[in-house]
PDB file of C-alpha atoms in Angstrom:
ATOM      1  CA  UNK A  91       1.765  29.464  56.363  1.00 53.00           C
ATOM      2  CA  UNK A  92       3.041  30.435  53.118  1.00 55.00           C
ATOM      3  CA  UNK A  93       1.959  27.517  51.648  1.00 60.00           C
ATOM      4  CA  UNK A  94      -1.675  28.736  51.959  1.00 62.00           C
ATOM      5  CA  UNK A  95      -3.220  29.783  48.948  1.00 69.00           C
ATOM      6  CA  UNK A  96      -5.502  32.431  50.622  1.00 65.00           C
ATOM      7  CA  UNK A  97      -2.510  33.726  52.698  1.00 65.00           C
ATOM      8  CA  UNK A  98      -0.705  34.226  49.613  1.00 71.00           C
ATOM      9  CA  UNK A  99      -3.588  36.096  47.579  1.00 74.00           C
ATOM     10  CA  UNK A 100      -4.259  38.128  50.604  1.00 70.00           C
ATOM     11  CA  UNK A 101      -0.504  38.973  50.769  1.00 71.00           C
ATOM     12  CA  UNK A 102      -0.463  40.140  47.143  1.00 77.00           C
ATOM     13  CA  UNK A 103      -3.235  42.385  47.578  1.00 78.00           C
ATOM     14  CA  UNK A 104      -1.782  43.958  50.980  1.00 74.00           C
ATOM     15  CA  UNK A 105       1.484  44.362  48.800  1.00 78.00           C
ATOM     16  CA  UNK A 106      -0.359  46.033  45.710  1.00 80.00           C
ATOM     17  CA  UNK A 107      -2.047  48.226  48.445  1.00 79.00           C
ATOM     18  CA  UNK A 108       1.182  49.303  50.229  1.00 77.00           C
ATOM     19  CA  UNK A 109       2.914  49.878  47.065  1.00 80.00           C
ATOM     20  CA  UNK A 110      -0.378  52.333  46.262  1.00 79.00           C
ATOM     21  CA  UNK A 111      -0.145  53.880  49.674  1.00 77.00           C
ATOM     22  CA  UNK A 112       3.601  54.509  49.605  1.00 78.00           C
ATOM     23  CA  UNK A 113       3.603  56.080  45.893  1.00 83.00           C
ATOM     24  CA  UNK A 114       0.470  58.203  47.123  1.00 76.00           C
ATOM     25  CA  UNK A 115       2.859  59.252  50.060  1.00 74.00           C
ATOM     26  CA  UNK A 116       5.761  60.068  48.188  1.00 76.00           C
ATOM     27  CA  UNK A 117       3.682  62.134  45.753  1.00 76.00           C
ATOM     28  CA  UNK A 118       2.264  63.992  48.443  1.00 79.00           C
ATOM     29  CA  UNK A 119       5.898  64.711  49.820  1.00 80.00           C
ATOM     30  CA  UNK A 120       8.556  62.907  51.357  1.00 79.00           C
ATOM     31  CA  UNK A 121       7.882  62.995  54.965  1.00 79.00           C
ATOM     32  CA  UNK A 122       4.348  61.391  54.201  1.00 76.00           C
ATOM     33  CA  UNK A 123       6.059  58.768  52.111  1.00 75.00           C
ATOM     34  CA  UNK A 124       8.494  57.863  54.940  1.00 82.00           C
ATOM     35  CA  UNK A 125       5.306  57.711  57.508  1.00 82.00           C
ATOM     36  CA  UNK A 126       3.511  55.373  54.539  1.00 77.00           C
ATOM     37  CA  UNK A 127       6.484  53.407  54.717  1.00 81.00           C
ATOM     38  CA  UNK A 128       6.829  52.869  58.476  1.00 82.00           C
ATOM     39  CA  UNK A 129       3.263  52.252  58.534  1.00 81.00           C
ATOM     40  CA  UNK A 130       2.958  49.764  55.780  1.00 77.00           C
ATOM     41  CA  UNK A 131       5.987  47.467  57.709  1.00 82.00           C
ATOM     42  CA  UNK A 132       4.581  48.081  60.959  1.00 84.00           C
ATOM     43  CA  UNK A 133       1.191  46.891  59.724  1.00 79.00           C
ATOM     44  CA  UNK A 134       2.806  44.030  57.819  1.00 77.00           C
ATOM     45  CA  UNK A 135       4.883  43.021  60.770  1.00 80.00           C
ATOM     46  CA  UNK A 136       2.080  42.871  62.819  1.00 80.00           C
ATOM     47  CA  UNK A 137       0.009  41.068  60.496  1.00 76.00           C
ATOM     48  CA  UNK A 138       2.617  38.581  59.624  1.00 75.00           C
ATOM     49  CA  UNK A 139       3.287  37.800  63.314  1.00 79.00           C
ATOM     50  CA  UNK A 140      -0.632  37.208  64.226  1.00 77.00           C
ATOM     51  CA  UNK A 141      -1.161  35.094  61.422  1.00 75.00           C
ATOM     52  CA  UNK A 142       1.889  32.727  62.122  1.00 76.00           C
ATOM     53  CA  UNK A 143       0.786  33.021  65.775  1.00 75.00           C
ATOM     54  CA  UNK A 144      -2.693  31.507  64.492  1.00 73.00           C
ATOM     55  CA  UNK A 145      -1.242  29.462  62.010  1.00 73.00           C
ATOM     56  CA  UNK A 146       1.021  27.703  64.791  1.00 75.00           C
ATOM     57  CA  UNK A 147      -2.129  26.781  67.196  1.00 72.00           C
ATOM     58  CA  UNK A 148      -3.894  25.587  64.122  1.00 74.00           C
ATOM     59  CA  UNK A 149      -0.698  23.413  63.285  1.00 75.00           C
ATOM     60  CA  UNK A 150      -1.119  22.184  66.760  1.00 74.00           C
ATOM     61  CA  UNK A 151      -4.617  21.088  66.956  1.00 72.00           C
ATOM     62  CA  UNK A 152      -3.664  19.302  63.509  1.00 74.00           C
ATOM     63  CA  UNK A 153      -1.001  17.445  65.499  1.00 74.00           C
ATOM     64  CA  UNK A 154      -3.191  16.631  68.078  1.00 71.00           C
ATOM     65  CA  UNK A 155      -5.932  15.547  65.498  1.00 71.00           C
ATOM     66  CA  UNK A 156      -3.003  13.126  64.032  1.00 73.00           C
ATOM     67  CA  UNK A 157      -2.265  11.657  67.306  1.00 71.00           C
ATOM     68  CA  UNK A 158      -6.186  11.118  67.894  1.00 65.00           C
ATOM     69  CA  UNK A 159      -6.409   9.255  64.808  1.00 67.00           C
ATOM     70  CA  UNK A 160      -3.307   7.333  65.309  1.00 68.00           C
ATOM     71  CA  UNK A 161      -4.786   6.131  68.724  1.00 63.00           C
ATOM     72  CA  UNK A 162      -2.107   7.963  71.002  1.00 63.00           C
ATOM     73  CA  UNK A 163      -2.678   7.123  74.567  1.00 59.00           C
ATOM     74  CA  UNK A 164      -0.892  10.418  75.897  1.00 55.00           C
ATOM     75  CA  UNK A 165      -2.997  13.025  74.152  1.00 54.00           C
ATOM     76  CA  UNK A 166      -2.970  16.476  75.751  1.00 53.00           C
ATOM     77  CA  UNK A 167      -5.154  19.455  74.151  1.00 52.00           C
ATOM     78  CA  UNK A 168      -3.649  22.469  75.124  1.00 53.00           C
ATOM     79  CA  UNK A 169      -5.968  25.414  76.312  1.00 53.00           C
ATOM     80  CA  UNK A 170      -5.911  28.596  74.137  1.00 50.00           C
ATOM     81  CA  UNK A 171      -7.399  32.038  75.038  1.00 55.00           C
ATOM     82  CA  UNK A 172     -11.113  32.531  74.585  1.00 55.00           C
ATOM     83  CA  UNK A 173     -12.145  32.651  70.904  1.00 60.00           C
ATOM     84  CA  UNK A 174     -12.918  30.227  67.910  1.00 64.00           C
ATOM     85  CA  UNK A 175      -9.609  28.231  68.512  1.00 64.00           C
ATOM     86  CA  UNK A 176     -10.342  27.752  71.794  1.00 69.00           C
ATOM     87  CA  UNK A 177     -13.929  26.483  71.101  1.00 71.00           C
ATOM     88  CA  UNK A 178     -12.292  24.230  68.638  1.00 70.00           C
ATOM     89  CA  UNK A 179      -9.928  22.705  70.753  1.00 70.00           C
ATOM     90  CA  UNK A 180     -12.855  22.127  73.556  1.00 72.00           C
ATOM     91  CA  UNK A 181     -14.578  20.397  70.679  1.00 74.00           C
ATOM     92  CA  UNK A 182     -11.675  18.373  69.904  1.00 72.00           C
ATOM     93  CA  UNK A 183     -11.034  17.415  73.338  1.00 74.00           C
ATOM     94  CA  UNK A 184     -14.381  16.299  73.289  1.00 77.00           C
ATOM     95  CA  UNK A 185     -14.023  14.335  70.050  1.00 75.00           C
ATOM     96  CA  UNK A 186     -10.912  12.744  71.615  1.00 74.00           C
ATOM     97  CA  UNK A 187     -12.685  11.416  74.657  1.00 77.00           C
ATOM     98  CA  UNK A 188     -15.578  10.033  72.592  1.00 80.00           C
ATOM     99  CA  UNK A 189     -13.230   8.409  70.343  1.00 76.00           C
ATOM    100  CA  UNK A 190     -11.146   6.840  73.459  1.00 76.00           C
ATOM    101  CA  UNK A 191     -14.372   5.659  74.856  1.00 80.00           C
ATOM    102  CA  UNK A 192     -15.140   3.954  71.431  1.00 79.00           C
ATOM    103  CA  UNK A 193     -12.092   2.564  71.144  1.00 77.00           C
ATOM    104  CA  UNK A 194     -12.091   0.845  74.568  1.00 79.00           C
ATOM    105  CA  UNK A 195     -15.821  -0.361  73.897  1.00 76.00           C
ATOM    106  CA  UNK A 196     -14.579  -2.007  70.369  1.00 77.00           C
ATOM    107  CA  UNK A 197     -11.533  -3.746  72.186  1.00 79.00           C
ATOM    108  CA  UNK A 198     -13.952  -5.101  74.961  1.00 76.00           C
ATOM    109  CA  UNK A 199     -16.230  -6.365  72.513  1.00 70.00           C
ATOM    110  CA  UNK A 200     -13.439  -7.987  70.448  1.00 75.00           C
ATOM    111  CA  UNK A 201     -12.140  -9.737  73.645  1.00 74.00           C
ATOM    112  CA  UNK A 202     -15.553 -10.511  74.561  1.00 66.00           C
ATOM    113  CA  UNK A 203     -16.474 -11.878  71.078  1.00 64.00           C
ATOM    114  CA  UNK A 204     -13.146 -14.275  71.190  1.00 69.00           C
ATOM    115  CA  UNK A 205     -13.871 -15.475  74.108  1.00 67.00           C
ATOM    116  CA  UNK A 206     -17.691 -15.996  73.423  1.00 64.00           C
ATOM    117  CA  UNK A 207     -16.418 -18.048  70.255  1.00 67.00           C
ATOM    118  CA  UNK A 208     -14.279 -20.015  72.524  1.00 69.00           C
ATOM    119  CA  UNK A 209     -16.913 -21.058  74.935  1.00 66.00           C
ATOM    120  CA  UNK A 210     -19.203 -22.001  72.189  1.00 69.00           C
ATOM    121  CA  UNK A 211     -16.933 -23.961  70.428  1.00 72.00           C
ATOM    122  CA  UNK A 212     -16.248 -25.568  73.905  1.00 67.00           C
ATOM    123  CA  UNK A 213     -19.808 -25.909  74.243  1.00 67.00           C
ATOM    124  CA  UNK A 214     -20.255 -27.376  70.887  1.00 73.00           C
ATOM    125  CA  UNK A 215     -17.869 -29.582  71.336  1.00 75.00           C
ATOM    126  CA  UNK A 216     -18.902 -31.691  73.913  1.00 71.00           C
ATOM    127  CA  UNK A 217     -22.027 -33.161  72.603  1.00 76.00           C
ATOM    128  CA  UNK A 218     -20.595 -33.386  68.947  1.00 79.00           C
ATOM    129  CA  UNK A 219     -17.669 -35.422  70.732  1.00 81.00           C
ATOM    130  CA  UNK A 220     -20.101 -37.724  72.447  1.00 80.00           C
ATOM    131  CA  UNK A 221     -22.352 -38.396  69.134  1.00 81.00           C
ATOM    132  CA  UNK A 222     -19.215 -39.203  67.395  1.00 82.00           C
ATOM    133  CA  UNK A 223     -18.722 -41.814  69.788  1.00 83.00           C
ATOM    134  CA  UNK A 224     -21.931 -43.116  69.473  1.00 83.00           C
ATOM    135  CA  UNK A 225     -21.735 -43.291  65.901  1.00 82.00           C
ATOM    136  CA  UNK A 226     -18.375 -45.098  65.778  1.00 83.00           C
ATOM    137  CA  UNK A 227     -20.104 -47.609  68.379  1.00 81.00           C
ATOM    138  CA  UNK A 228     -23.274 -48.030  66.304  1.00 80.00           C
ATOM    139  CA  UNK A 229     -20.748 -48.874  63.272  1.00 80.00           C
ATOM    140  CA  UNK A 230     -19.966 -51.855  64.998  1.00 79.00           C
ATOM    141  CA  UNK A 231     -23.413 -53.221  64.428  1.00 75.00           C
ATOM    142  CA  UNK A 232     -24.251 -53.892  68.069  1.00 75.00           C
ATOM    143  CA  UNK A 233     -27.305 -55.541  69.350  1.00 81.00           C
ATOM    144  CA  UNK A 234     -30.461 -54.115  68.673  1.00 80.00           C
ATOM    145  CA  UNK A 235     -31.410 -53.617  72.397  1.00 83.00           C
ATOM    146  CA  UNK A 236     -28.064 -51.552  72.549  1.00 82.00           C
ATOM    147  CA  UNK A 237     -28.545 -50.238  69.232  1.00 81.00           C
ATOM    148  CA  UNK A 238     -31.725 -48.443  70.370  1.00 83.00           C
ATOM    149  CA  UNK A 239     -29.948 -47.191  73.735  1.00 83.00           C
ATOM    150  CA  UNK A 240     -26.975 -45.497  71.608  1.00 82.00           C
ATOM    151  CA  UNK A 241     -29.657 -43.865  68.965  1.00 84.00           C
ATOM    152  CA  UNK A 242     -31.828 -42.341  71.997  1.00 83.00           C
ATOM    153  CA  UNK A 243     -28.498 -41.179  73.183  1.00 83.00           C
ATOM    154  CA  UNK A 244     -27.844 -39.556  70.128  1.00 83.00           C
ATOM    155  CA  UNK A 245     -31.184 -37.894  69.771  1.00 82.00           C
ATOM    156  CA  UNK A 246     -30.705 -36.569  72.944  1.00 79.00           C
ATOM    157  CA  UNK A 247     -27.304 -35.025  72.239  1.00 80.00           C
ATOM    158  CA  UNK A 248     -28.460 -33.467  68.775  1.00 82.00           C
ATOM    159  CA  UNK A 249     -31.529 -32.099  70.732  1.00 78.00           C
ATOM    160  CA  UNK A 250     -29.254 -30.517  73.107  1.00 75.00           C
ATOM    161  CA  UNK A 251     -26.874 -28.951  70.590  1.00 81.00           C
ATOM    162  CA  UNK A 252     -30.357 -27.784  68.594  1.00 81.00           C
ATOM    163  CA  UNK A 253     -31.095 -25.934  71.801  1.00 78.00           C
ATOM    164  CA  UNK A 254     -27.748 -24.648  72.382  1.00 77.00           C
ATOM    165  CA  UNK A 255     -27.360 -22.899  69.043  1.00 80.00           C
ATOM    166  CA  UNK A 256     -31.178 -21.680  69.318  1.00 82.00           C
ATOM    167  CA  UNK A 257     -30.172 -19.958  72.672  1.00 79.00           C
ATOM    168  CA  UNK A 258     -27.155 -18.763  71.280  1.00 78.00           C
ATOM    169  CA  UNK A 259     -29.217 -17.181  67.981  1.00 79.00           C
ATOM    170  CA  UNK A 260     -31.724 -15.571  70.630  1.00 84.00           C
ATOM    171  CA  UNK A 261     -28.689 -13.971  72.003  1.00 80.00           C
ATOM    172  CA  UNK A 262     -27.233 -12.533  69.274  1.00 78.00           C
ATOM    173  CA  UNK A 263     -30.786 -11.076  68.232  1.00 80.00           C
ATOM    174  CA  UNK A 264     -30.910  -9.220  71.692  1.00 83.00           C
ATOM    175  CA  UNK A 265     -27.187  -8.377  71.866  1.00 77.00           C
ATOM    176  CA  UNK A 266     -27.690  -6.884  68.297  1.00 75.00           C
ATOM    177  CA  UNK A 267     -31.051  -4.648  69.422  1.00 79.00           C
ATOM    178  CA  UNK A 268     -32.854  -6.591  66.536  1.00 82.00           C
ATOM    179  CA  UNK A 269     -35.629  -7.955  68.551  1.00 85.00           C
ATOM    180  CA  UNK A 270     -38.766  -5.712  68.780  1.00 87.00           C
ATOM    181  CA  UNK A 271     -40.513  -6.646  71.989  1.00 89.00           C
ATOM    182  CA  UNK A 272     -44.111  -6.170  71.975  1.00 90.00           C
ATOM    183  CA  UNK A 273     -45.702  -4.187  75.043  1.00 91.00           C
ATOM    184  CA  UNK A 274     -49.323  -6.418  75.561  1.00 93.00           C
ATOM    185  CA  UNK A 275     -51.203  -6.934  79.080  1.00 94.00           C
ATOM    186  CA  UNK A 276     -50.382 -10.185  80.450  1.00 94.00           C
ATOM    187  CA  UNK A 277     -52.033 -11.934  83.174  1.00 95.00           C
ATOM    188  CA  UNK A 278     -49.408 -13.722  85.177  1.00 94.00           C
ATOM    189  CA  UNK A 279     -51.618 -16.679  85.793  1.00 94.00           C
ATOM    190  CA  UNK A 280     -51.678 -17.730  82.116  1.00 94.00           C
ATOM    191  CA  UNK A 281     -47.967 -16.962  81.874  1.00 94.00           C
ATOM    192  CA  UNK A 282     -47.239 -19.073  84.175  1.00 94.00           C
ATOM    193  CA  UNK A 283     -49.118 -22.083  83.056  1.00 93.00           C
ATOM    194  CA  UNK A 284     -47.759 -21.533  79.690  1.00 92.00           C
ATOM    195  CA  UNK A 285     -44.207 -22.027  80.859  1.00 92.00           C
ATOM    196  CA  UNK A 286     -45.032 -24.491  82.790  1.00 93.00           C
ATOM    197  CA  UNK A 287     -46.744 -26.720  80.350  1.00 91.00           C
ATOM    198  CA  UNK A 288     -43.990 -28.095  78.672  1.00 89.00           C
ATOM    199  CA  UNK A 289     -42.479 -29.846  81.622  1.00 91.00           C
ATOM    200  CA  UNK A 290     -45.298 -31.042  83.171  1.00 90.00           C
ATOM    201  CA  UNK A 291     -44.403 -34.646  82.042  1.00 88.00           C
ATOM    202  CA  UNK A 292     -40.984 -34.318  83.020  1.00 87.00           C
ATOM    203  CA  UNK A 293     -41.646 -33.363  86.362  1.00 91.00           C
ATOM    204  CA  UNK A 294     -44.137 -36.252  86.659  1.00 90.00           C
ATOM    205  CA  UNK A 295     -41.467 -38.528  85.856  1.00 88.00           C
ATOM    206  CA  UNK A 296     -39.020 -37.317  88.585  1.00 90.00           C
ATOM    207  CA  UNK A 297     -42.260 -36.788  90.746  1.00 93.00           C
ATOM    208  CA  UNK A 298     -41.674 -33.383  91.327  1.00 93.00           C
ATOM    209  CA  UNK A 299     -44.516 -31.585  93.011  1.00 93.00           C
ATOM    210  CA  UNK A 300     -45.836 -28.359  91.656  1.00 93.00           C
ATOM    211  CA  UNK A 301     -47.572 -25.257  93.811  1.00 93.00           C
ATOM    212  CA  UNK A 302     -48.598 -22.320  92.317  1.00 93.00           C
ATOM    213  CA  UNK A 303     -50.241 -19.240  93.729  1.00 93.00           C
ATOM    214  CA  UNK A 304     -50.967 -16.443  91.496  1.00 93.00           C
ATOM    215  CA  UNK A 305     -53.393 -13.924  92.117  1.00 91.00           C
ATOM    216  CA  UNK A 306     -56.383 -13.783  89.003  1.00 88.00           C
ATOM    217  CA  UNK A 307     -55.606 -10.157  88.182  1.00 90.00           C
ATOM    218  CA  UNK A 308     -51.929  -9.676  88.625  1.00 92.00           C
ATOM    219  CA  UNK A 309     -51.074  -8.364  85.222  1.00 93.00           C
ATOM    220  CA  UNK A 310     -47.486  -7.013  83.688  1.00 94.00           C
ATOM    221  CA  UNK A 311     -47.100  -5.222  80.472  1.00 94.00           C
ATOM    222  CA  UNK A 312     -44.586  -6.880  78.118  1.00 93.00           C
ATOM    223  CA  UNK A 313     -43.633  -9.513  75.227  1.00 94.00           C
ATOM    224  CA  UNK A 314     -45.952 -12.829  76.197  1.00 94.00           C
ATOM    225  CA  UNK A 315     -43.523 -15.262  74.380  1.00 92.00           C
ATOM    226  CA  UNK A 316     -40.335 -13.782  75.382  1.00 93.00           C
ATOM    227  CA  UNK A 317     -41.646 -13.723  79.438  1.00 94.00           C
ATOM    228  CA  UNK A 318     -42.641 -16.953  79.104  1.00 93.00           C
ATOM    229  CA  UNK A 319     -39.419 -18.559  77.494  1.00 91.00           C
ATOM    230  CA  UNK A 320     -37.385 -16.627  80.387  1.00 93.00           C
ATOM    231  CA  UNK A 321     -39.649 -18.570  82.960  1.00 94.00           C
ATOM    232  CA  UNK A 322     -39.104 -21.445  81.289  1.00 92.00           C
ATOM    233  CA  UNK A 323     -35.454 -21.234  81.515  1.00 91.00           C
ATOM    234  CA  UNK A 324     -35.868 -20.470  85.280  1.00 93.00           C
ATOM    235  CA  UNK A 325     -38.424 -23.544  85.620  1.00 93.00           C
ATOM    236  CA  UNK A 326     -35.765 -25.850  83.374  1.00 90.00           C
ATOM    237  CA  UNK A 327     -32.894 -24.929  86.189  1.00 88.00           C
ATOM    238  CA  UNK A 328     -35.108 -25.784  89.305  1.00 91.00           C
ATOM    239  CA  UNK A 329     -36.094 -28.928  87.640  1.00 90.00           C
ATOM    240  CA  UNK A 330     -32.389 -30.161  86.721  1.00 86.00           C
ATOM    241  CA  UNK A 331     -31.181 -28.613  90.508  1.00 86.00           C
ATOM    242  CA  UNK A 332     -34.343 -30.506  92.293  1.00 87.00           C
ATOM    243  CA  UNK A 333     -33.865 -34.296  93.096  1.00 81.00           C
ATOM    244  CA  UNK A 334     -36.762 -36.663  92.770  1.00 87.00           C
ATOM    245  CA  UNK A 335     -39.640 -36.230  95.119  1.00 89.00           C
ATOM    246  CA  UNK A 336     -38.592 -32.501  95.260  1.00 90.00           C
ATOM    247  CA  UNK A 337     -40.947 -29.496  95.285  1.00 93.00           C
ATOM    248  CA  UNK A 338     -41.203 -26.252  92.809  1.00 94.00           C
ATOM    249  CA  UNK A 339     -43.192 -23.446  94.261  1.00 95.00           C
ATOM    250  CA  UNK A 340     -44.283 -20.402  92.124  1.00 95.00           C
ATOM    251  CA  UNK A 341     -46.116 -17.667  93.343  1.00 94.00           C
ATOM    252  CA  UNK A 342     -46.720 -13.966  92.931  1.00 95.00           C
ATOM    253  CA  UNK A 343     -46.813 -10.929  95.176  1.00 93.00           C
ATOM    254  CA  UNK A 344     -48.822  -7.725  93.458  1.00 90.00           C
ATOM    255  CA  UNK A 345     -49.207  -4.354  95.171  1.00 89.00           C
ATOM    256  CA  UNK A 346     -49.186  -0.613  93.970  1.00 88.00           C
ATOM    257  CA  UNK A 347     -45.279  -0.688  93.468  1.00 91.00           C
ATOM    258  CA  UNK A 348     -44.482  -3.577  91.941  1.00 93.00           C
ATOM    259  CA  UNK A 349     -45.313  -6.878  90.736  1.00 94.00           C
ATOM    260  CA  UNK A 350     -43.208  -9.836  91.645  1.00 95.00           C
ATOM    261  CA  UNK A 351     -42.689 -13.639  90.500  1.00 96.00           C
ATOM    262  CA  UNK A 352     -41.238 -15.723  93.095  1.00 96.00           C
ATOM    263  CA  UNK A 353     -40.076 -18.925  91.893  1.00 96.00           C
ATOM    264  CA  UNK A 354     -38.465 -21.257  94.417  1.00 95.00           C
ATOM    265  CA  UNK A 355     -37.163 -24.994  94.267  1.00 93.00           C
ATOM    266  CA  UNK A 356     -36.095 -27.448  97.176  1.00 91.00           C
ATOM    267  CA  UNK A 357     -32.635 -28.793  95.506  1.00 87.00           C
ATOM    268  CA  UNK A 358     -29.337 -27.944  97.092  1.00 85.00           C
ATOM    269  CA  UNK A 359     -29.281 -24.223  96.311  1.00 87.00           C
ATOM    270  CA  UNK A 360     -26.328 -22.006  95.308  1.00 87.00           C
ATOM    271  CA  UNK A 361     -22.578 -22.122  96.452  1.00 86.00           C
ATOM    272  CA  UNK A 362     -21.681 -18.486  97.865  1.00 87.00           C
ATOM    273  CA  UNK A 363     -19.317 -18.213  95.438  1.00 87.00           C
ATOM    274  CA  UNK A 364     -21.531 -18.894  92.411  1.00 87.00           C
ATOM    275  CA  UNK A 365     -24.381 -16.228  93.212  1.00 88.00           C
ATOM    276  CA  UNK A 366     -22.540 -13.313  91.598  1.00 88.00           C
ATOM    277  CA  UNK A 367     -22.123 -15.296  88.425  1.00 87.00           C
ATOM    278  CA  UNK A 368     -25.295 -17.084  88.254  1.00 88.00           C
ATOM    279  CA  UNK A 369     -26.430 -15.284  84.980  1.00 90.00           C
ATOM    280  CA  UNK A 370     -23.170 -15.156  83.344  1.00 85.00           C
ATOM    281  CA  UNK A 371     -22.925 -15.995  79.972  1.00 80.00           C
ATOM    282  CA  UNK A 372     -21.405 -19.626  80.017  1.00 76.00           C
ATOM    283  CA  UNK A 373     -20.945 -19.817  83.635  1.00 78.00           C
ATOM    284  CA  UNK A 374     -21.344 -22.947  85.286  1.00 72.00           C
ATOM    285  CA  UNK A 375     -22.156 -23.383  88.779  1.00 68.00           C
ATOM    286  CA  UNK A 376     -20.155 -26.118  90.802  1.00 63.00           C
ATOM    287  CA  UNK A 377     -23.562 -27.410  92.398  1.00 56.00           C
ATOM    288  CA  UNK A 378     -25.153 -28.780  89.527  1.00 49.00           C
ATOM    289  CA  UNK A 379     -27.048 -32.596  89.436  1.00 46.00           C
ATOM    290  CA  UNK A 380     -27.128 -32.016  85.535  1.00 46.00           C
ATOM    291  CA  UNK A 381     -24.550 -30.593  82.631  1.00 52.00           C
ATOM    292  CA  UNK A 382     -25.620 -27.170  81.319  1.00 61.00           C
ATOM    293  CA  UNK A 383     -24.214 -24.701  79.080  1.00 66.00           C
ATOM    294  CA  UNK A 384     -24.465 -21.505  81.039  1.00 75.00           C
ATOM    295  CA  UNK A 385     -26.685 -20.201  78.569  1.00 82.00           C
ATOM    296  CA  UNK A 386     -30.298 -20.262  79.719  1.00 85.00           C
ATOM    297  CA  UNK A 387     -30.020 -18.046  82.705  1.00 89.00           C
ATOM    298  CA  UNK A 388     -28.081 -15.275  80.935  1.00 89.00           C
ATOM    299  CA  UNK A 389     -30.887 -15.652  78.201  1.00 89.00           C
ATOM    300  CA  UNK A 390     -33.476 -14.938  80.704  1.00 92.00           C
ATOM    301  CA  UNK A 391     -31.665 -12.173  82.079  1.00 93.00           C
ATOM    302  CA  UNK A 392     -31.372 -10.251  79.178  1.00 91.00           C
ATOM    303  CA  UNK A 393     -35.006 -11.088  78.285  1.00 93.00           C
ATOM    304  CA  UNK A 394     -36.466  -9.581  81.721  1.00 94.00           C
ATOM    305  CA  UNK A 395     -33.999  -6.430  81.325  1.00 93.00           C
ATOM    306  CA  UNK A 396     -34.768  -5.603  78.290  1.00 91.00           C
ATOM    307  CA  UNK A 397     -38.245  -5.383  79.333  1.00 91.00           C
ATOM    308  CA  UNK A 398     -37.758  -3.163  82.026  1.00 91.00           C
ATOM    309  CA  UNK A 399     -37.747  -5.827  84.690  1.00 94.00           C
ATOM    310  CA  UNK A 400     -35.012  -7.125  87.200  1.00 95.00           C
ATOM    311  CA  UNK A 401     -33.942 -10.524  88.417  1.00 95.00           C
ATOM    312  CA  UNK A 402     -32.123 -11.680  91.398  1.00 94.00           C
ATOM    313  CA  UNK A 403     -31.303 -15.438  92.478  1.00 93.00           C
ATOM    314  CA  UNK A 404     -30.487 -16.179  96.248  1.00 93.00           C
ATOM    315  CA  UNK A 405     -30.819 -18.998  98.736  1.00 93.00           C
ATOM    316  CA  UNK A 406     -33.596 -19.463 100.803  1.00 90.00           C
ATOM    317  CA  UNK A 407     -33.109 -19.706 104.408  1.00 89.00           C
ATOM    318  CA  UNK A 408     -34.777 -22.799 104.424  1.00 87.00           C
ATOM    319  CA  UNK A 409     -32.912 -24.350 101.581  1.00 87.00           C
ATOM    320  CA  UNK A 410     -33.367 -24.206  97.674  1.00 90.00           C
ATOM    321  CA  UNK A 411     -32.916 -21.409  95.205  1.00 92.00           C
ATOM    322  CA  UNK A 412     -35.281 -18.627  95.342  1.00 95.00           C
ATOM    323  CA  UNK A 413     -35.542 -16.514  91.956  1.00 96.00           C
ATOM    324  CA  UNK A 414     -37.213 -12.921  92.100  1.00 96.00           C
ATOM    325  CA  UNK A 415     -38.616 -11.229  88.965  1.00 96.00           C
ATOM    326  CA  UNK A 416     -39.766  -7.801  89.754  1.00 95.00           C
ATOM    327  CA  UNK A 417     -41.695  -5.092  87.303  1.00 94.00           C
ATOM    328  CA  UNK A 418     -42.478  -2.044  88.679  1.00 92.00           C
ATOM    329  CA  UNK A 419     -45.377  -0.198  87.889  1.00 84.00           C
TER     330      UNK A 419
END
């Protein structure tokens, strides 16, 4: 308290005023002087006691702020009587809670980032290891026919790596919130046709039949390119999990409340233990016919969610997997 310059200045002024009052009192008469001395001493004692109490409260608040800055997990902001200090303590309590929440969020993000980097490294290691093995086989100068097979396999592996890195980049951009989605009128029929077009040859090779039932006037509002990407990831998942000579059905329900896109395949469906984690990043289900990276559906959900839609996955009662994408009106 006595280290404060303002308090020292005020105390000096108070002392000068006290000397003046006492001098004036004794100048009048002795009784007035004694009364002046008693009044000054009483006022000074009350002032010092009151100021000390205020400074003790401020010191306590300062210590509590210091504990906040040092990430103390057990912080108690004492309650004060009504007044400026009570308001200050209330604001510090709010600040403390906010800082705790931000610290917890940062810890979670740090842990998530570390886990994600480990998953990314693992996902990249598999195709790159296979590519290195193919390169070592090519160094042995195999026959031309075998060389062509190895080169084709290497090309497919590098295509997978390129898709993986591209998808991870898109996810990171979405997580960072730097993607600006367009809000345009989209006809569902055009959107589905655009999403299916890259897979026509692949479906023909595996004799997979595609059936669509989309009303001509069914529309939603969003970003055409990003939504097409999301649906392509679902179609890709359905193709990978549908056997040869299988079926994929895409239809749309449009009413006054919502517009829903239903995509169903004739594959084996999902394991019950997988259903809660289908859209989790890097999660690979148990019932897969082809190797996956656990990124496509995670990217799909993020894209749809960011544009105000919802997506769920479940098993159809008659077999196969069903994806339901809904946009409310």
